[in-house]
Amino acid sequence: MAIYPVILCGGSGTRLWPASRPSRPKQFIRLAGNRSLFQDTVIRVARLVENEGKLLVVAGQGHRDVIDAQLVEIDTSAQLLLEPEARDSAAAMAAAAAWVARNDPDGILAFVASDHYIPDDEGFRRSILDAVQGARAGRIVTLGIKPTEASSAYGYIKPTGPGLSAIETFCEKPDAETALGYMQAGYLWNSGNFIVSARTLGDELARYAPGVQAAAVAALPPESDSTTLTFGPAFTDAPKISIDYAVMEKTHLASVLEVSFAWSDLGAWDSIASSGVGNTGIHIFEDAERCLARAPDGVLVAALGVNDIAIIVESDAVLVCDLSKSQGVKRIVDRVRTTSPNHLDFVRTTPEPLEAGARRFAEWLRLRALPTWSSLGMNGNGGFAEALSQSGRPVAGPRRARVQTRQIYVYAQAGVLGWAGPSRQIVSAGLDHLFQAFMRADGQARTLLTADGHPLDETTMVYDQAFVLFAMAAARKAETGPSDLAHRAAMLRNALVARALPNGAIPEAGDQPFQSNAHMHLLEACLAWEAFDEDGQWSALSDRIADLATRIFIDREGGFLREFFAEDWTPAAGENGSLVEPGHQFEWAWLLTRYGLARGDDRALLAARTLYARGRVGVAGRPGVAVDAMNQDLTLRSARARLWPQTEWLKASLILAETARDGDRAGLLADAATALRALWLYLEPDGLWHDKRLPDGTFLDEPAPASSFYHIMAAFQQVSGTLQVLGLDGGDLIALD
């Protein structure tokens, strides 16, 4: 039987105000050490995963970004199950159990709280494994902590005997005198950890809380390889009730395992102080004993002549309390709710919805980016600048074929989407310059020109030819350019096919001939030309490349796309062979979804969903951005984040949302909104952009590369298309006219 540790991230930690609030509850705060309680919990339980089990995290949708960021910080992955609305512990546990039961009814779930302080990780894991034996026998086992004091902060359990035993009764939090009696009578603290099989929990919920169980099963998202799933709307129909009231106080299968490791739920400031590691920030104590001080960066706390108090400083509120009275902080919160409700939570700006971001995106392109790059970024000969300085001046230097072709696509697509600017003239001039300056006598493009337009490098890169084909397809779609575009494209296509190896792959020029990237852009060009395909040769080449992707480029076991290969098309040696780029996972996911939908190819669609999930692991930080590189085990290699992966994340999430249902679609559209907000980090109001974002959130001070415009326009094209396909609010208005 596999073990599935399940971390429950509910609760708001009211008694830890002002540090803990709804948008940042206590489990995500560094309360007792250098990591958050959630991160400590992940590290503690991840090693419990056995056989085909998996680490699960159940949380509210609003905490997705912080969970993703904190998992990345500790190099750990988990299956994230998001609640559309908090419905207490019974619903959360029922939904997680239903998710496991769908594929593994006998799987053992170890439900653990995300906000407990347990310094003895090994002792905790041993206790869980002991409890698993009871769960395998059909019991619902909870861990009962042997009390170290007569605390009135915890609920109590009366066992029927020592060790693992049946539960006689559950007791609410008592007063001090009753707590002392409980302790003397051998009662245990109720830790809120539960170990049970998916089958047993489902059966007991169906018997004692059928409304909870029915809602949980109905809310199950469709089966998916995505590492983030959202329960469907039916989840909100679940009665709001704790697992103790719903099942544990009624079932005949409840057992408790007595444990003695150090434990605290860190429910109030006195328990934080007792941990010995709760102080944060700069503080000076003079003639002050047993005090707790917490302050943000830049704030100094000084205490003189006081004892046994907590001083908790946040940017908008300060709490000073006697540690012995800290259980009463909730009364302060109740008064804040009446007197100054804006201090109940941190000031939050509402994240820009996808539709609003899309309208702003269209305006930025129409009024800023397209005019800027067609004037300041284009010379009188139809040649496009490689880059513009942040002051809007063209950067002198060699010019690449791939930039010329990408800009032709940008303005051809702008015209198709309704831009009122001179797109036809720009595309025509750009094509003329492409054919006159970049194209060789054999109909293939040289890779590089000098700054004044003379041939500099005659190499014919497959990558560059793919963009020549793509630019010509865009011009044909915009009904712009010479009448022989289709003929030119076919001749170039045939020249590329003639280079193919026996396995169908086309080697790239240069020192990395065996790679996936050039094929990606060639597939994009082929899919664009399929709209005008008369003889089926474009479709045939698309089929060949899609087959290469699913057969060779995508790792069969890991489901991720590799970049570089050896001559026999096994992974390249060294770091090149283990490189995984999140941006390319997203870009291939987008292309294979387009291909799969066009062909009705379920294999391609499944590969696309898997690639998206792998790319999503590479979204890190707050705000979330898609980083540059991971290793083949999906650990972080480079935390730098360029502009283009954000556009590919946006495109992939949108097209996959078109194919998804209910909770999956909602999650993907939420991803799309987040990806668009990530893209906005890079875009400047004047129509320029930054390219390379460092882990500290700053950007490299460098010119805006013209090559990024292709990614930006392709992302907008997908935004506009998806909003219309799904009939989202205002989708019909997202255009460039």
XYZ file of C-alpha atoms in Angstrom:
737
model
C 0.000 0.000 0.000
C 1.398 3.361 -1.028
C 1.658 6.229 1.465
C 0.372 9.686 0.526
C 1.347 12.423 2.988
C -1.317 15.150 2.760
C -0.480 18.610 4.085
C -3.611 20.551 5.025
C -3.072 24.288 4.674
C -6.301 25.550 6.193
C -6.559 27.864 9.197
C -5.705 31.521 9.590
C -3.909 31.672 12.951
C -6.030 34.488 14.386
C -4.248 34.417 17.741
C -0.991 35.270 15.973
C -2.253 38.637 14.706
C -0.785 40.956 13.449
C 1.803 38.654 11.818
C -0.698 36.015 10.718
C -3.602 37.198 8.579
C -5.864 35.646 5.927
C -3.580 36.492 3.001
C -0.497 35.291 4.908
C -1.532 32.711 7.512
C 0.919 31.394 10.056
C 1.969 28.299 8.119
C 3.719 30.481 5.531
C 5.584 32.647 8.068
C 9.029 31.984 9.497
C 7.881 31.631 13.091
C 10.422 29.179 14.500
C 13.564 29.125 12.388
C 14.786 30.011 8.920
C 11.988 28.215 7.090
C 8.241 28.611 7.241
C 6.207 26.047 9.174
C 4.856 24.829 5.835
C 8.360 24.281 4.478
C 9.375 22.438 7.643
C 6.321 20.226 7.271
C 7.105 19.439 3.630
C 10.648 18.427 4.514
C 9.400 16.372 7.459
C 6.836 14.325 5.547
C 8.284 14.087 2.022
C 10.392 11.108 3.086
C 7.227 9.226 4.051
C 6.235 8.771 0.407
C 6.386 5.050 -0.346
C 5.882 2.887 -3.432
C 3.762 4.831 -5.927
C 2.613 7.383 -3.350
C 2.848 11.126 -3.707
C 3.119 14.220 -1.538
C -0.155 16.186 -1.633
C -0.900 19.735 -0.511
C -4.508 20.875 -0.038
C -4.900 24.642 0.083
C -7.050 27.570 -0.957
C -6.648 29.070 -4.414
C -5.409 32.331 -2.952
C -2.300 30.667 -1.511
C -1.171 28.933 -4.702
C 1.618 31.381 -5.537
C 3.168 31.356 -2.074
C 3.052 27.547 -1.966
C 4.710 27.291 -5.383
C 7.396 29.760 -4.323
C 8.093 28.061 -1.004
C 8.308 24.621 -2.619
C 10.857 25.941 -5.113
C 12.912 27.418 -2.264
C 13.364 23.952 -0.765
C 13.686 22.145 -4.123
C 10.613 19.975 -3.548
C 7.621 19.219 -5.735
C 4.121 18.189 -4.690
C 0.671 17.602 -6.101
C -1.286 20.759 -5.281
C -5.064 20.379 -4.808
C -6.827 23.733 -4.581
C -10.117 24.452 -2.842
C -12.376 27.024 -4.525
C -13.667 27.891 -1.048
C -12.654 26.839 2.467
C -15.115 24.268 3.866
C -13.192 23.074 6.970
C -11.167 19.907 7.466
C -13.794 17.273 6.621
C -14.254 18.510 3.059
C -10.521 18.999 2.515
C -9.743 15.471 3.718
C -12.660 13.954 1.805
C -11.552 15.550 -1.453
C -7.934 14.455 -1.039
C -9.041 10.921 -0.207
C -11.341 10.842 -3.240
C -8.453 11.978 -5.458
C -6.244 9.160 -4.141
C -9.047 6.584 -4.182
C -9.676 7.120 -7.872
C -6.430 5.283 -8.677
C -5.396 3.696 -5.376
C -8.317 2.903 -3.022
C -6.015 1.091 -0.609
C -3.530 3.956 -0.501
C -2.777 5.262 2.985
C -3.196 8.989 3.560
C -1.256 10.666 6.368
C -3.058 13.950 6.965
C -0.792 16.443 8.709
C -1.263 20.076 9.636
C 0.956 22.595 7.857
C 1.497 24.808 10.899
C 2.836 22.575 13.678
C 6.244 22.872 15.279
C 7.881 19.433 15.540
C 11.659 19.608 15.937
C 12.028 15.797 16.042
C 11.430 14.952 12.365
C 12.641 11.378 12.691
C 10.479 10.686 15.738
C 7.461 12.069 13.914
C 8.086 9.868 10.870
C 8.475 6.763 13.046
C 5.142 7.526 14.691
C 3.412 7.952 11.337
C 4.784 4.615 10.119
C 3.574 2.956 13.332
C 0.137 4.467 12.752
C 0.150 3.204 9.150
C -0.060 -0.345 10.502
C -3.345 0.512 12.171
C -4.601 2.238 9.015
C -3.825 -0.870 6.981
C -6.025 -2.800 9.394
C -8.935 -0.477 8.588
C -8.611 1.958 11.500
C -8.600 5.766 11.466
C -5.577 6.603 13.570
C -4.806 9.968 15.103
C -1.628 10.886 16.946
C -2.148 11.722 20.607
C 0.611 13.785 22.194
C 1.603 12.920 25.744
C 1.019 16.236 27.588
C 3.956 18.083 29.095
C 1.720 20.552 30.939
C -1.923 21.055 31.816
C -2.616 23.262 28.811
C -6.043 24.697 28.079
C -4.969 25.493 24.485
C -5.543 21.979 23.141
C -8.340 19.485 22.822
C -7.864 16.145 24.596
C -8.385 12.476 23.746
C -9.133 9.730 26.250
C -7.571 6.461 25.045
C -8.756 3.037 26.123
C -5.202 1.879 26.747
C -1.508 2.538 26.092
C 0.181 2.573 22.667
C -2.197 2.224 19.730
C -5.688 1.937 21.192
C -9.312 2.700 20.517
C -10.578 6.153 21.510
C -13.033 6.367 24.354
C -13.890 10.048 23.972
C -12.853 13.388 22.487
C -12.791 16.421 24.791
C -12.995 20.114 23.893
C -10.359 22.590 25.085
C -10.808 22.600 28.892
C -10.231 25.214 31.559
C -6.966 25.007 33.511
C -8.370 22.915 36.361
C -10.013 20.402 34.034
C -6.851 20.220 31.941
C -4.875 19.221 35.031
C -7.366 16.456 35.724
C -7.160 15.225 32.147
C -3.376 15.135 32.313
C -3.389 13.187 35.577
C -5.913 10.727 34.123
C -3.657 9.908 31.132
C -5.521 11.865 28.491
C -3.575 12.912 25.379
C -3.446 16.146 23.405
C -5.353 15.968 20.127
C -2.661 16.728 17.507
C -4.978 16.895 14.495
C -2.936 14.394 12.467
C -4.831 11.460 10.925
C -3.651 8.291 9.194
C -6.254 6.328 7.257
C -6.750 4.478 3.976
C -8.610 6.240 1.198
C -11.200 3.475 1.160
C -11.869 3.583 4.909
C -12.193 7.353 5.072
C -14.514 7.403 2.069
C -16.728 4.699 3.576
C -16.951 6.406 6.982
C -17.680 9.786 5.416
C -20.417 8.217 3.302
C -21.890 6.700 6.480
C -21.654 9.666 8.860
C -21.243 12.737 6.610
C -22.764 11.828 3.226
C -23.107 15.454 2.164
C -19.386 16.005 2.577
C -18.488 12.833 0.697
C -20.891 13.480 -2.176
C -19.590 17.016 -2.674
C -15.974 15.856 -2.570
C -16.489 13.158 -5.182
C -18.508 15.469 -7.427
C -15.784 18.120 -7.189
C -12.994 15.816 -8.384
C -11.200 17.419 -11.344
C -10.689 15.223 -14.420
C -7.637 13.001 -14.358
C -4.598 14.999 -15.410
C -0.811 15.026 -15.229
C -0.912 18.618 -14.023
C 0.779 19.177 -10.659
C -1.867 21.789 -9.800
C -5.562 20.910 -9.858
C -8.599 22.819 -8.635
C -11.644 21.078 -7.199
C -14.831 21.809 -9.097
C -17.709 24.076 -7.987
C -19.463 21.160 -6.247
C -16.849 21.461 -3.500
C -18.651 24.538 -2.183
C -21.739 22.390 -1.537
C -19.933 20.452 1.196
C -21.165 21.158 4.723
C -18.636 23.234 6.645
C -17.618 20.893 9.428
C -14.433 19.570 11.024
C -13.399 15.942 10.629
C -13.723 15.478 14.412
C -17.424 16.371 14.385
C -18.132 14.786 10.986
C -16.531 11.384 11.575
C -14.143 10.903 14.484
C -16.690 11.385 17.282
C -19.126 8.993 15.556
C -17.084 6.235 13.960
C -16.274 2.918 15.671
C -12.926 2.813 13.846
C -11.195 5.688 15.669
C -7.851 4.870 17.265
C -5.138 6.967 18.859
C -1.407 6.314 18.934
C 0.310 7.804 21.965
C 3.507 9.659 20.987
C 5.972 11.623 23.038
C 7.976 13.739 20.578
C 8.124 17.484 21.167
C 5.121 19.151 19.570
C 3.325 22.476 19.518
C 0.706 23.910 17.240
C 2.290 27.358 17.787
C -1.198 28.646 18.270
C -0.326 31.791 20.233
C 2.631 34.030 21.006
C 3.464 32.245 24.245
C 4.125 29.002 22.364
C 6.256 30.891 19.823
C 8.314 32.300 22.691
C 8.630 28.852 24.258
C 10.151 27.470 21.049
C 13.260 29.570 21.738
C 13.682 30.526 18.060
C 10.825 32.973 17.574
C 12.645 36.317 17.669
C 13.160 38.051 14.323
C 14.616 41.370 13.296
C 16.822 43.702 15.335
C 15.990 44.011 19.015
C 17.663 45.362 22.150
C 16.546 44.108 25.574
C 17.757 45.997 28.658
C 16.684 44.633 32.022
C 14.065 42.638 30.119
C 13.626 38.891 30.540
C 11.656 36.232 28.701
C 10.437 38.618 26.016
C 9.603 37.907 22.408
C 10.320 40.535 19.727
C 9.513 40.332 16.035
C 10.036 43.174 13.590
C 10.397 43.641 9.822
C 13.601 44.740 8.134
C 14.571 48.281 9.028
C 12.693 48.369 12.331
C 14.462 48.210 15.700
C 12.590 46.984 18.788
C 13.946 48.088 22.169
C 12.520 46.938 25.520
C 13.489 48.244 28.964
C 12.448 46.963 32.393
C 9.716 44.571 31.238
C 9.359 40.822 31.449
C 7.263 38.101 29.807
C 5.820 40.202 26.992
C 5.547 39.872 23.234
C 6.245 42.832 20.951
C 5.053 42.058 17.428
C 5.648 44.721 14.802
C 4.255 44.749 11.273
C 4.234 47.550 8.728
C 0.710 48.630 9.696
C 0.163 47.353 13.250
C 1.921 46.671 16.550
C 0.863 44.217 19.252
C 2.204 44.310 22.804
C 0.856 41.626 25.099
C 1.610 39.719 28.261
C 2.702 36.270 27.096
C 0.444 34.642 29.681
C -2.516 36.422 28.055
C -1.594 35.604 24.452
C -4.454 33.114 24.064
C -6.715 36.162 24.288
C -5.358 37.930 21.192
C -8.453 36.771 19.374
C -10.418 39.277 21.486
C -8.182 42.028 20.110
C -8.871 40.787 16.589
C -12.613 40.894 17.276
C -12.291 44.545 18.303
C -10.142 45.325 15.258
C -12.892 43.832 13.106
C -15.258 46.475 14.477
C -12.913 49.419 14.977
C -10.502 49.169 12.030
C -11.390 46.254 9.750
C -8.753 47.231 7.174
C -6.155 46.000 9.681
C -7.574 42.488 9.726
C -5.468 41.701 6.673
C -2.551 43.184 4.825
C -3.440 45.696 2.157
C -3.815 43.684 -1.003
C -4.077 44.869 -4.538
C -6.500 42.743 -6.479
C -4.554 40.859 -9.159
C -5.506 42.091 -12.612
C -7.998 39.666 -14.194
C -7.119 38.063 -17.493
C -9.701 40.031 -19.470
C -8.567 43.386 -18.096
C -4.938 42.517 -18.716
C -5.796 41.499 -22.277
C -7.487 44.842 -23.001
C -4.470 46.685 -21.610
C -2.224 44.423 -23.693
C -4.096 45.370 -26.890
C -3.851 49.061 -26.075
C -0.124 48.842 -25.363
C 0.518 47.097 -28.671
C -1.709 49.432 -30.683
C -0.533 52.738 -29.218
C 3.017 52.034 -28.089
C 4.884 48.955 -29.262
C 3.786 48.685 -32.888
C 4.349 52.386 -33.700
C 7.677 52.467 -31.851
C 9.241 49.469 -33.541
C 7.975 50.322 -37.039
C 9.492 53.826 -36.832
C 12.477 53.839 -34.503
C 13.130 50.144 -35.119
C 13.054 50.108 -38.946
C 15.241 51.834 -41.496
C 14.300 53.224 -44.892
C 15.468 50.063 -46.680
C 13.002 47.808 -44.888
C 15.586 46.441 -42.479
C 14.686 45.993 -38.826
C 16.945 46.967 -35.936
C 18.350 44.224 -33.739
C 17.579 46.193 -30.584
C 16.534 49.590 -29.273
C 18.212 51.215 -26.308
C 15.945 52.099 -23.423
C 16.036 55.662 -24.779
C 14.701 54.446 -28.129
C 17.856 54.516 -30.250
C 18.724 51.661 -32.647
C 21.731 49.660 -31.510
C 24.425 49.393 -34.195
C 25.824 45.960 -35.023
C 25.325 42.879 -37.187
C 21.752 42.002 -38.125
C 20.266 38.494 -38.014
C 17.886 36.859 -40.462
C 15.753 35.618 -37.591
C 15.050 39.171 -36.415
C 14.095 40.348 -39.904
C 11.674 37.460 -40.327
C 10.210 37.716 -36.843
C 9.392 41.396 -37.339
C 7.719 40.617 -40.660
C 5.476 38.168 -38.794
C 4.722 40.751 -36.090
C 3.436 43.364 -38.511
C 1.656 40.885 -40.766
C -0.197 39.525 -37.729
C -0.904 43.055 -36.495
C -2.655 43.751 -39.773
C -4.710 40.559 -39.531
C -5.773 41.571 -36.006
C -6.975 44.950 -37.199
C -4.116 47.365 -36.484
C -4.799 50.594 -38.384
C -1.109 51.348 -38.861
C 0.753 50.839 -42.170
C 1.197 47.095 -41.712
C 1.030 46.286 -45.443
C 3.772 48.753 -46.321
C 5.939 47.546 -43.426
C 5.542 43.880 -44.365
C 6.187 44.552 -48.055
C 9.324 46.552 -47.302
C 10.482 43.921 -44.831
C 9.998 41.119 -47.358
C 11.834 43.059 -50.071
C 14.804 43.532 -47.761
C 14.680 39.877 -46.710
C 14.765 38.639 -50.296
C 17.366 41.131 -51.488
C 19.804 41.120 -48.563
C 19.377 37.878 -46.622
C 18.436 35.268 -49.241
C 21.182 33.457 -51.078
C 21.036 32.351 -54.707
C 19.950 28.848 -53.608
C 16.784 30.231 -51.978
C 18.022 29.807 -48.379
C 18.720 32.597 -45.901
C 22.210 33.521 -44.749
C 22.314 33.999 -41.013
C 23.965 37.412 -40.642
C 24.473 40.805 -42.306
C 26.759 43.645 -41.365
C 25.232 46.753 -39.838
C 25.061 48.372 -43.303
C 23.416 45.331 -44.903
C 26.223 43.344 -46.521
C 26.611 39.538 -46.161
C 28.603 38.628 -43.076
C 27.884 34.945 -42.379
C 26.668 32.640 -45.156
C 25.693 29.809 -42.800
C 22.181 28.513 -43.425
C 20.787 27.689 -40.001
C 17.673 25.488 -39.907
C 16.401 27.847 -37.194
C 16.630 30.811 -39.588
C 14.994 28.952 -42.463
C 12.098 28.049 -40.192
C 11.498 31.721 -39.508
C 11.747 32.593 -43.202
C 8.958 30.072 -43.804
C 6.980 31.441 -40.871
C 7.315 35.047 -42.070
C 6.185 34.133 -45.573
C 3.158 32.263 -44.192
C 2.219 35.288 -42.087
C 2.530 37.559 -45.131
C 0.405 35.170 -47.185
C -2.249 35.160 -44.454
C -2.207 38.966 -44.453
C -2.478 38.931 -48.266
C 0.700 40.950 -48.550
C 3.889 40.420 -50.547
C 4.778 38.898 -53.915
C 2.523 36.343 -55.580
C 5.143 33.586 -55.523
C 5.404 33.275 -51.726
C 3.964 29.755 -51.763
C 6.453 28.652 -54.424
C 9.406 30.173 -52.564
C 8.271 28.510 -49.351
C 7.870 25.109 -51.000
C 11.349 25.289 -52.515
C 12.872 26.176 -49.144
C 10.893 23.438 -47.418
C 12.141 20.881 -49.927
C 15.733 22.012 -49.387
C 15.348 21.453 -45.656
C 13.746 18.038 -46.108
C 16.683 17.063 -48.322
C 18.972 17.612 -45.311
C 17.043 15.156 -43.153
C 18.705 12.212 -41.473
C 17.294 8.662 -41.769
C 15.213 9.153 -38.593
C 13.575 12.243 -40.089
C 15.404 14.827 -37.975
C 17.139 17.745 -39.655
C 20.617 18.505 -38.280
C 21.350 22.109 -37.384
C 24.440 23.959 -38.602
C 27.057 24.738 -35.972
C 28.493 22.859 -33.032
C 25.134 21.494 -31.757
C 23.691 19.726 -34.812
C 21.373 17.356 -32.911
C 18.774 19.476 -31.151
C 15.050 19.933 -30.747
C 14.754 23.723 -30.888
C 15.029 24.283 -34.644
C 12.380 21.601 -35.216
C 10.015 23.458 -32.892
C 10.031 26.570 -35.046
C 9.848 24.495 -38.215
C 6.688 22.839 -36.859
C 5.263 26.284 -36.145
C 5.944 27.318 -39.745
C 4.445 24.119 -41.145
C 1.266 24.544 -39.101
C 0.979 28.098 -40.443
C 1.375 26.913 -44.057
C -1.162 24.117 -43.609
C -3.872 26.744 -44.098
C -2.756 26.951 -47.746
C -1.693 23.295 -48.140
C -2.702 21.964 -51.564
C -0.512 18.875 -51.896
C -0.261 17.728 -48.272
C 3.479 18.199 -48.035
C 3.259 20.786 -45.253
C 1.029 18.461 -43.268
C 3.415 15.576 -43.887
C 6.330 17.584 -42.502
C 4.238 18.598 -39.490
C 3.466 14.930 -38.873
C 7.153 14.041 -39.089
C 8.193 16.703 -36.578
C 5.390 15.888 -34.130
C 6.445 12.247 -34.282
C 10.056 13.222 -33.570
C 8.868 15.207 -30.554
C 6.853 12.399 -28.994
C 9.332 9.674 -29.986
C 12.733 11.310 -29.388
C 12.731 14.878 -28.077
C 10.465 14.215 -25.076
C 11.981 11.997 -22.407
C 9.868 8.850 -22.190
C 10.133 8.452 -18.436
C 10.223 12.074 -17.292
C 7.786 13.561 -19.812
C 9.993 16.641 -20.279
C 11.559 17.967 -23.456
C 15.312 17.687 -23.927
C 17.316 20.294 -25.809
C 20.472 18.572 -27.068
C 21.350 15.077 -28.212
C 24.277 12.908 -29.236
C 24.637 11.648 -32.809
C 22.534 8.568 -32.009
C 19.826 10.854 -30.559
C 20.352 9.767 -26.990
C 20.735 12.648 -24.495
C 23.913 14.664 -25.019
C 26.712 14.262 -22.526
C 27.204 16.699 -19.639
C 25.051 19.650 -18.720
C 23.683 20.119 -22.249
C 22.048 16.712 -22.087
C 20.359 17.386 -18.747
C 19.159 20.908 -19.582
C 15.403 21.481 -19.253
C 14.054 24.893 -20.258
C 10.593 25.697 -18.841
C 9.931 28.076 -21.733
C 10.413 25.316 -24.282
C 8.209 22.918 -22.305
C 5.452 25.520 -22.641
C 6.213 26.323 -26.290
C 6.114 22.680 -27.363
C 2.978 22.166 -25.258
C 1.326 24.974 -27.223
C 2.412 23.578 -30.587
C 1.508 19.970 -29.812
C -1.914 21.064 -28.582
C -2.502 22.887 -31.863
C -1.277 19.857 -33.760
C -3.257 17.395 -31.642
C -6.480 19.349 -32.062
C -5.973 19.585 -35.823
C -5.305 15.850 -36.158
C -7.464 14.469 -33.358
C -4.228 13.025 -31.958
C -4.685 12.098 -28.285
C -1.017 11.131 -27.967
C 0.067 14.644 -28.887
C -2.491 16.189 -26.528
C -1.352 14.015 -23.621
C 2.282 14.918 -24.328
C 1.299 18.596 -24.359
C -0.409 18.394 -20.975
C 2.589 16.588 -19.496
C 5.007 19.146 -20.924
C 2.916 21.927 -19.432
C 3.060 20.297 -16.001
C 6.832 19.979 -16.274
C 7.180 23.587 -17.339
C 4.959 24.706 -14.464
C 7.559 23.346 -12.031
C 9.842 26.064 -13.388
C 7.561 28.885 -12.258
C 9.155 30.349 -9.149
C 9.206 33.321 -6.811
C 6.669 35.950 -5.867
C 5.346 37.137 -8.203
C 5.664 33.882 -10.094
C 7.824 33.941 -13.214
C 9.005 31.133 -15.479
C 12.730 30.748 -14.894
C 15.346 30.098 -17.555
C 16.556 26.603 -16.773
C 16.108 23.449 -14.705
C 17.952 20.156 -14.517
C 16.489 16.892 -15.740
C 15.303 16.094 -12.203
C 13.377 19.400 -12.432
C 15.493 21.123 -9.804
C 16.451 24.728 -10.399
C 19.526 25.406 -12.555
C 19.105 29.115 -13.236
C 16.733 31.436 -11.371
C 17.161 34.163 -13.949
C 13.958 34.679 -15.924
C 13.867 36.057 -19.462
C 10.841 37.652 -21.093
C 10.076 34.990 -23.695
C 9.262 32.078 -21.316
C 6.471 34.208 -19.812
C 4.833 34.508 -23.236
C 5.097 30.774 -23.840
C 3.588 30.026 -20.433
C 0.726 32.365 -21.322
C 0.146 30.751 -24.732
C 0.246 27.189 -23.423
C -2.084 27.820 -20.485
C -4.615 29.473 -22.767
C -4.738 26.855 -25.495
C -4.889 24.068 -22.930
C -7.740 25.912 -21.202
C -9.673 25.668 -24.470
C -9.457 21.866 -24.254
C -10.046 21.535 -20.496
C -13.162 21.345 -18.350
C -14.401 22.785 -15.080
C -11.693 22.876 -12.426
C -8.846 22.226 -14.846
C -10.007 25.056 -17.088
C -10.346 27.417 -14.139
C -6.832 26.545 -13.002
C -5.363 27.065 -16.460
C -7.124 30.404 -16.890
C -5.792 31.431 -13.479
C -2.355 30.412 -14.734
C -2.877 32.518 -17.837
C -3.772 35.566 -15.757
C -0.649 35.017 -13.649
C 1.516 34.559 -16.743
C 0.165 37.769 -18.264
C 0.937 39.621 -15.042
C 4.428 38.121 -15.187
C 4.820 39.429 -18.728
C 3.778 42.904 -17.612
C 6.792 42.971 -15.297
C 8.954 43.227 -18.425
C 6.952 45.642 -20.564
C 7.584 49.393 -20.445
C 4.870 52.032 -21.025
C 6.732 53.455 -24.052
C 6.543 50.231 -26.063
C 9.950 48.867 -25.101
C 10.769 46.027 -22.729
C 13.403 44.407 -20.575
C 14.662 40.922 -21.311
C 16.530 39.390 -18.370
C 15.089 39.473 -14.851
C 17.428 38.566 -12.010
C 16.340 36.569 -8.927
C 16.142 39.763 -6.854
C 13.533 41.198 -9.232
C 15.829 43.695 -10.984
C 16.584 43.679 -14.701
C 19.854 43.727 -16.567
C 20.476 47.216 -17.905
C 20.567 46.464 -21.623
C 18.742 47.376 -24.846
C 15.373 45.868 -25.687
C 15.942 43.013 -28.179
C 13.693 43.108 -31.243
C 13.541 39.305 -31.231
C 11.202 39.420 -28.206
C 8.460 41.075 -30.263
C 7.678 37.780 -32.021
C 6.974 36.133 -28.667
C 4.899 39.081 -27.496
C 2.743 39.177 -30.627
C 2.239 35.398 -30.652
C 1.099 35.612 -27.032
C -1.372 38.366 -27.849
C -2.670 36.387 -30.812
C -3.395 33.457 -28.479
C -4.961 35.710 -25.823
C -7.309 37.218 -28.386
C -8.193 33.825 -29.837
C -8.850 32.041 -26.547
C -11.000 34.798 -25.080
C -13.199 34.595 -28.165
C -13.286 30.770 -28.273
C -14.327 30.567 -24.625
C -16.688 33.522 -24.882
C -15.098 35.297 -21.938
C -16.173 38.791 -20.986
C -15.058 41.289 -23.599
C -13.241 38.666 -25.663
C -14.730 40.025 -28.860
C -13.105 43.391 -28.117
C -9.547 42.103 -27.733
C -8.145 43.173 -31.080
C -5.823 45.858 -32.410
C -8.349 48.023 -34.269
